Structures are given as structure tokens and as C-alpha cells.
PDB file of C-alpha atoms and ligand atoms in Angstrom:
ATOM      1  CA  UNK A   1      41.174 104.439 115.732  1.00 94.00           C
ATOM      2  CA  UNK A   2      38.924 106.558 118.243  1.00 96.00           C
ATOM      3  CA  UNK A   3      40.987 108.101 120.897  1.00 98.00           C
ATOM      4  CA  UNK A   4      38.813 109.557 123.569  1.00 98.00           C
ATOM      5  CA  UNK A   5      41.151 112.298 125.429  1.00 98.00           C
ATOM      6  CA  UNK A   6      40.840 114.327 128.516  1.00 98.00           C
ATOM      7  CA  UNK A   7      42.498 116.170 131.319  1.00 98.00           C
ATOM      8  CA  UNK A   8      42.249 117.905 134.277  1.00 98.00           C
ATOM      9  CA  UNK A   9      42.769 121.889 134.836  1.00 98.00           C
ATOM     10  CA  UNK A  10      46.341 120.799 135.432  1.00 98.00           C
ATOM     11  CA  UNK A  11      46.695 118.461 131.819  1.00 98.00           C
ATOM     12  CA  UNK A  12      44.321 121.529 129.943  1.00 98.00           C
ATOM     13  CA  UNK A  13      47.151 123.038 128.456  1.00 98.00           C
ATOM     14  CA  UNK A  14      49.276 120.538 127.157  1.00 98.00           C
ATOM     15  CA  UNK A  15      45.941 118.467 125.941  1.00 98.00           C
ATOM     16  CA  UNK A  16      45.081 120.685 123.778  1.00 96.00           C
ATOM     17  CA  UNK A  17      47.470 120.794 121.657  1.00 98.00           C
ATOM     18  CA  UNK A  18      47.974 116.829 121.705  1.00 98.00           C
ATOM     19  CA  UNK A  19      44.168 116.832 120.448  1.00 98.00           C
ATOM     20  CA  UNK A  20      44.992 118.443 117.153  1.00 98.00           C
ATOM     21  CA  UNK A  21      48.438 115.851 116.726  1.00 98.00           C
ATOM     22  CA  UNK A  22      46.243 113.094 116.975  1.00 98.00           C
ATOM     23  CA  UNK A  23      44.062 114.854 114.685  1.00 98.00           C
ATOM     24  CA  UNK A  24      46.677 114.950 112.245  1.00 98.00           C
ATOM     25  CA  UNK A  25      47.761 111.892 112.969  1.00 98.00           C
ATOM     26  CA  UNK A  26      44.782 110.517 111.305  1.00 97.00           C
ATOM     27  CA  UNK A  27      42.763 109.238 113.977  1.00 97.00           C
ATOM     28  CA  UNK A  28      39.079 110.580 115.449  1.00 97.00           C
ATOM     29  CA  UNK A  29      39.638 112.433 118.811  1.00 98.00           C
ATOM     30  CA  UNK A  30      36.486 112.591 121.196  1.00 98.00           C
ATOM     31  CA  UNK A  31      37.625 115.505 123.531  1.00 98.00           C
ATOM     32  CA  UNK A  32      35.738 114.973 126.896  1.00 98.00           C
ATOM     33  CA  UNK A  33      37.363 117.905 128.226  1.00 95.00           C
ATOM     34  CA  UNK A  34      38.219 119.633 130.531  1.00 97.00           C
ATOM     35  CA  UNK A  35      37.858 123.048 127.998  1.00 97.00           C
ATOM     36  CA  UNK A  36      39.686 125.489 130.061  1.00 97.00           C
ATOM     37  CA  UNK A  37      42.093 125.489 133.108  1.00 96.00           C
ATOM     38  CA  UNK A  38      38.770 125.942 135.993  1.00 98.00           C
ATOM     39  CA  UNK A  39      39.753 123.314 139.056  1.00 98.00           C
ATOM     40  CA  UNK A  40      38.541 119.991 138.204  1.00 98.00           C
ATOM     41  CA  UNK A  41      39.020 116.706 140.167  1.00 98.00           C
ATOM     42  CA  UNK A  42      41.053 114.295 138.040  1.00 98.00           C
ATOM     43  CA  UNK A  43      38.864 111.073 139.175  1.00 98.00           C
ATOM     44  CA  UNK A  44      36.093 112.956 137.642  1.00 98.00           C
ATOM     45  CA  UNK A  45      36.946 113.241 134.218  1.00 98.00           C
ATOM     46  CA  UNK A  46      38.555 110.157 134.211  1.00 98.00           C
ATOM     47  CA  UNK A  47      35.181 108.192 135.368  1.00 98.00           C
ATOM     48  CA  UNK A  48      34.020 110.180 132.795  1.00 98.00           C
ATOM     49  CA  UNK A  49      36.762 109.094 130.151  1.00 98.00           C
ATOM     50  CA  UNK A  50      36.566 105.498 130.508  1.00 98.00           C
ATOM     51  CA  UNK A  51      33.089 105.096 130.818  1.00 97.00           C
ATOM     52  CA  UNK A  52      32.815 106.234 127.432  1.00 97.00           C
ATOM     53  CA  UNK A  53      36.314 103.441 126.870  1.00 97.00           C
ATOM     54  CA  UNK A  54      34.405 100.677 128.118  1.00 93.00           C
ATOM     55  CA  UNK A  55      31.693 101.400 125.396  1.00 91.00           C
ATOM     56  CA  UNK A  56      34.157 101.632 122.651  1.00 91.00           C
ATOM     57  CA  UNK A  57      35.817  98.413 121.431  1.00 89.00           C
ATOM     58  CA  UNK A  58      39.276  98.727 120.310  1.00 91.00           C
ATOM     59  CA  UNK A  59      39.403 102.186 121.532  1.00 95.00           C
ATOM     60  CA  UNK A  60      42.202 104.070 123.570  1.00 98.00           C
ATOM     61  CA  UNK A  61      42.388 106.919 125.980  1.00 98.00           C
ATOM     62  CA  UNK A  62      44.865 109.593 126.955  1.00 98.00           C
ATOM     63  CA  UNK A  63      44.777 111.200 130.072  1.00 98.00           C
ATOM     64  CA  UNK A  64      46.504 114.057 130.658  1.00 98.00           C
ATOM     65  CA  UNK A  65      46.726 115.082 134.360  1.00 98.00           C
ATOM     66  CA  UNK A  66      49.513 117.153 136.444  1.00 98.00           C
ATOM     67  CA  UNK A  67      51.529 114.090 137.023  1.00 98.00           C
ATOM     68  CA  UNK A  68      49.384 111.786 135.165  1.00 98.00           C
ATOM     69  CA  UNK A  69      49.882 109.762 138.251  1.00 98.00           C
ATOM     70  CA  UNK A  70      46.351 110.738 139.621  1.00 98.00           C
ATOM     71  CA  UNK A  71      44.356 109.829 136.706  1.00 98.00           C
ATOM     72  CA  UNK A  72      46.595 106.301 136.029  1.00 98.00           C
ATOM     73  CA  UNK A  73      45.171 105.147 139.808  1.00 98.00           C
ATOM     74  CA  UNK A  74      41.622 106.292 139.078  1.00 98.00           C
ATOM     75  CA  UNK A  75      41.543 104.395 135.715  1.00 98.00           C
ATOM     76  CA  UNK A  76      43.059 101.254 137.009  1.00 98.00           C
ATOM     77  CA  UNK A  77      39.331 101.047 139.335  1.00 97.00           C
ATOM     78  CA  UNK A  78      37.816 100.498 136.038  1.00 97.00           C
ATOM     79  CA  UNK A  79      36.726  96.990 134.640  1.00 95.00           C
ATOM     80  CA  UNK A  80      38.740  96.523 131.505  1.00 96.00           C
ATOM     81  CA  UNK A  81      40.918  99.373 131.661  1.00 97.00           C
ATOM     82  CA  UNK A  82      44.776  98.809 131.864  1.00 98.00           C
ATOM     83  CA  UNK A  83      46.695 102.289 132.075  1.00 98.00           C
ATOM     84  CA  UNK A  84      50.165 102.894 133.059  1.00 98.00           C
ATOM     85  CA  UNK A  85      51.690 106.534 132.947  1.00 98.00           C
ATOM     86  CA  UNK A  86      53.978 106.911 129.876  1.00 98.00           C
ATOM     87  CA  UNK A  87      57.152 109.644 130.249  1.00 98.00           C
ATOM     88  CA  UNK A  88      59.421 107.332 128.308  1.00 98.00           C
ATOM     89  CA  UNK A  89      59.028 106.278 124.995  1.00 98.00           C
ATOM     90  CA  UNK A  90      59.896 102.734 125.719  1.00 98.00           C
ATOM     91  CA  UNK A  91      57.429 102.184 127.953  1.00 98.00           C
ATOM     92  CA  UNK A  92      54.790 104.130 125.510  1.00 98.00           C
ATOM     93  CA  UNK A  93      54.864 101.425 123.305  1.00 98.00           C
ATOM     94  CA  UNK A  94      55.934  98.171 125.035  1.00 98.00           C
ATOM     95  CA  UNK A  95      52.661  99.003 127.514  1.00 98.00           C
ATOM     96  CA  UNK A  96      50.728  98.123 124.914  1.00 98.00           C
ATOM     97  CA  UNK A  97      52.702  95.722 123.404  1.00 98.00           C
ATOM     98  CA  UNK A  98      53.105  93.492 126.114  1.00 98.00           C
ATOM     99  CA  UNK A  99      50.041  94.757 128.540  1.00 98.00           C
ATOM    100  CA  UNK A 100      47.385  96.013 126.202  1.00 98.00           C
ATOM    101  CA  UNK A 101      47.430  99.404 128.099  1.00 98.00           C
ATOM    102  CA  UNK A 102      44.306 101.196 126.473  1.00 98.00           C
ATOM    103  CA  UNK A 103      45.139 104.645 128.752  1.00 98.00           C
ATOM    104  CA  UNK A 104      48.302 105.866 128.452  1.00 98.00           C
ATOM    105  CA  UNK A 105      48.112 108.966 131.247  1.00 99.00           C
ATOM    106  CA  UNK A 106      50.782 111.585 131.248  1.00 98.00           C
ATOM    107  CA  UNK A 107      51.694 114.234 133.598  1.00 98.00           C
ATOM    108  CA  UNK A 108      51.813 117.976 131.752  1.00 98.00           C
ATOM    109  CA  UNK A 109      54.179 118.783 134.578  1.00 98.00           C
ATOM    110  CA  UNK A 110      56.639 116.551 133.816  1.00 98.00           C
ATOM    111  CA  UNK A 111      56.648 116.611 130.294  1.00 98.00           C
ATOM    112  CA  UNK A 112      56.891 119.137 127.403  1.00 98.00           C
ATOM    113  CA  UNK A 113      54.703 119.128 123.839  1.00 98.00           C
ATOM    114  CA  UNK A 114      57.435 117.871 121.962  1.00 98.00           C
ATOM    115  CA  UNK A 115      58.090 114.757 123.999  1.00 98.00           C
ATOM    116  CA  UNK A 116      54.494 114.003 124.716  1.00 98.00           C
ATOM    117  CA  UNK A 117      53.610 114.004 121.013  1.00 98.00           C
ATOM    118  CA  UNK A 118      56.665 111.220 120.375  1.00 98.00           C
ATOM    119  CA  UNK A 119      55.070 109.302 123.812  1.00 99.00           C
ATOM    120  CA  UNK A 120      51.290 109.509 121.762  1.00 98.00           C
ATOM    121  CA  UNK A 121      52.920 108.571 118.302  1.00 98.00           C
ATOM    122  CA  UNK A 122      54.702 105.731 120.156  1.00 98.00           C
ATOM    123  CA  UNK A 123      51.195 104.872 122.148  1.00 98.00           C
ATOM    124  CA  UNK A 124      49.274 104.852 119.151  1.00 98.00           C
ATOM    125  CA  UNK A 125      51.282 102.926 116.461  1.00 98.00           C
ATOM    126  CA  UNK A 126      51.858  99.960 118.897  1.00 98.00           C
ATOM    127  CA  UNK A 127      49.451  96.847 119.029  1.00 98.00           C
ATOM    128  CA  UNK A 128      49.439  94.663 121.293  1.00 98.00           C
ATOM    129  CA  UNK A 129      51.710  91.401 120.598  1.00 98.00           C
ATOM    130  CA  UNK A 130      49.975  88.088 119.745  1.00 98.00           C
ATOM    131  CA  UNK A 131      52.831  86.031 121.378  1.00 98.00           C
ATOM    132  CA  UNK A 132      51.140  83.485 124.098  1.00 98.00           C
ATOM    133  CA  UNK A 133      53.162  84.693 127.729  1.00 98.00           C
ATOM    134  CA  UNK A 134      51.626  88.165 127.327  1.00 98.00           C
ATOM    135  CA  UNK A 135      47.862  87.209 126.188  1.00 98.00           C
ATOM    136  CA  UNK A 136      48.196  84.762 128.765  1.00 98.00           C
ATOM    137  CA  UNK A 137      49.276  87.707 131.738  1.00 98.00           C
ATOM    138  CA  UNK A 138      46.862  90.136 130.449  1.00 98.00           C
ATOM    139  CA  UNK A 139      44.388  87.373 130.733  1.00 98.00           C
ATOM    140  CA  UNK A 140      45.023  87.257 134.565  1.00 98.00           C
ATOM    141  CA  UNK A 141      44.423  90.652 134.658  1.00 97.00           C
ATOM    142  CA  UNK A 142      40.861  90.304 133.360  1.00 96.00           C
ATOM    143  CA  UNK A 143      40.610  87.479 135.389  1.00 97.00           C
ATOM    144  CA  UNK A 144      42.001  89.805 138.634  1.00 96.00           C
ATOM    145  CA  UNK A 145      39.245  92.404 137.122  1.00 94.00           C
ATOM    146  CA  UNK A 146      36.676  90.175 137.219  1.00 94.00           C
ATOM    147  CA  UNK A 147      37.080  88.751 140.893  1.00 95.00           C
ATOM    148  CA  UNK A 148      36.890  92.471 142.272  1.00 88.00           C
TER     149      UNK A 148
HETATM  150  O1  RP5 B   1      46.426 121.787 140.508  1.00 95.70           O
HETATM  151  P1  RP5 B   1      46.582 121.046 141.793  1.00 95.70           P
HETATM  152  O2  RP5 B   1      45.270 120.828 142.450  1.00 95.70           O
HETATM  153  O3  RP5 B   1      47.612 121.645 142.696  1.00 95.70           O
HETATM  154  O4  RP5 B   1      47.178 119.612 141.454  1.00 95.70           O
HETATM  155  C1  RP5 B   1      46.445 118.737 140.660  1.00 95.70           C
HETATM  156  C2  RP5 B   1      47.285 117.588 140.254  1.00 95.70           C
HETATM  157  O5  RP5 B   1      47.819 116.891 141.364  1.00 95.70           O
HETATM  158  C3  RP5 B   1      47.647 115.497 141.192  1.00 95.70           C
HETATM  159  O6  RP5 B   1      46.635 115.068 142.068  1.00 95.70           O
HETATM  160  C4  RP5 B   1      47.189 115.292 139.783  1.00 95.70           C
HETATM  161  O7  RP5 B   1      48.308 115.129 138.959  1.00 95.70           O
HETATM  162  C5  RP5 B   1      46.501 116.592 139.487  1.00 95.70           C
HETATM  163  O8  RP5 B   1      46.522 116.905 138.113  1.00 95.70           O
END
């Protein structure tokens, strides 16, 4: 799977290292950035980020931010992005389970390397469920995209 990743001067240091797990994880990372911890805004890089999403079918993004609150509410303004801010491992996988989330965002304030590689393992291995109630929610959500 392609796994388009970025962060903010606040997510820089604990995206980097998340870029080579995913690596080894066995999946293609596009790194957008940002390359170094310079002051960048978060809705920036994440326009950035899921423009290059929306272009990639089947895709997924991380977004690493301070809180990964910031980037979660800029993704959300973008058609066919569902993103949700992980710090549990629960909710890592069950977001895409039961919502297709396609950005999982985390904050590199809030959590250390160890338990945001379990949170990307978890994000990555999950698909999303075929059962009808939650095809037929996320649905509503494109239909809730498309009215905007
Ligand atoms: O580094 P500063 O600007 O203090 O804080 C940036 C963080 O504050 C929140 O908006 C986002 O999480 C962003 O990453």
C-alpha cells in the first residue's frame, strides 16, 4: 500500500522515524515532509498531504502534528478524506474498520515512538469491514461530503 506521510515542525521528529517502520513494514512511503523542525503551519502540509490522497486510490495518510488534533480538523475539509486522531490502539484499527479512516493523525506530543509504531501497525493492517451498517454510514458521509 502507498502511505503518503507528513508532519509539521512539531510531528518532524517523531515522523521520521515512523517513515522508516513503515518502510520496513513493507509498504511505499511518499514523505511530503516537513524535512527538518523550521515552523510550518499544519493546514499547509496537510492540504498538501491529501491532495496528493485524493489522487491515490486505496491509499492512506499519516499525519503527524503536535497534537495531531490540528491536522485531523484540516483533513476533515477535504472531499473524501475521513481522519480521526489515533492515541489508542483500539481506535487505530476500528477507525478504519468501521469508518474507512484513510488519515490516521497523531500528536508527537502525546505519544512516544514505541506506541505510535503499534498505533501505525494497527492503522495499517486493518481494512475496512464489508458488513452493510458501516458501508451504509460511511456512505452518508460521502453523501454529507458531497452536499458541502
Ligand atoms: O509549535 P507550536 O506552534 O507551539 O504548536 C504547533 C502545534 O499546535 C497545534 O496547532 C498543532 O498540534 C501544531 O502541531
Amino acid at each position: 500500500m502507498l502511505i503518503i506521510v507528513g508532519s509539521d515542525h512539531a510531528g518532524f521528529p517523531l515522523k521520521a522515524p515512523l517513515v522508516d517502520y513503515i518502510k520496513s513494514l513493507g509498504h511505499e512511503v511518499e514523505d511530503i515532509g516537513s524535512f527538518d523542525e523550521q515552523p510550518v503551519d499544519f493546514p499547509d502540509i496537510t492540504r498538501q498531504l491529501t491532495s496528493r490522497l485524493q489522487h491515490e486510490q486505496g491509499g492512506r495518510g499519516l499525519l503527524v502534528c503536535g497534537t495531531g488534533v490540528g491536522a485531523s480538523i484540516a483533513a476533515n475539509k477535504v472531499r473524501g478524506i475521513r481522519a480521526a486522531v489515533c492515541h489508542d490502539i483500539h481506535s487505530a484499527h476500528q477507525s478504519v474498520e468501521h469508518d474507512n479512516v484513510n488519515v490516521m493523525c497523531i500528536g508527537a506530543q502525546i505519544v512516544g515512538l514505541w506506541l505510535a509504531k503499534d498505533l501505525v501497525s494497527a492503522f495499517l493492517k486493518a481494512d475496512f469491514s464489508t458488513d452493510e451498517e458501516f458501508r451504509r454510514r460511511v456512505a452518508k458521509l460521502a453523501e454529507m461530503d458531497a452536499e458541502r
